[in-house]
Steps between C-alpha positions, in 0.01 A plus 500: 500500500273759362477834671195553701301831471511685837140587469411122461706430813341774692150391391581129600632609833192693559283219413687257724493746788119548467458116478708440821306775678171352404625157620627643831163674556309169433729300737452772757120480461506117530730509793271739683197284424677183620610682827145612545355144447753355734409758765128417461570127523708562820198679654276213384737241676504706810126511516479119429752429776298718749165335393663151548637599848151626592332176365753292696446700818117460462545135443718452796786372295746746659507301818583189325769663294671642802508142643646373179759768501602404848530142401705596195735714696579207733595266208837489357496491125823490302 
């Protein structure tokens, strides 16, 4: 094997460390963006569920739903 120059090894090490740090920073940024989008989606889903529940209440579906739940509870499914 040929001997490697210590300066070359140090330069290569510095380049690799810089590259890895840049990759870590990019992954952290993407992770933060994904988590933010998931949080936004969670809020939107909560709002949709509330709106659907309100619409069902306005339509009188809630009474029918409670009757169906009572019927389902008495049935024995396996």
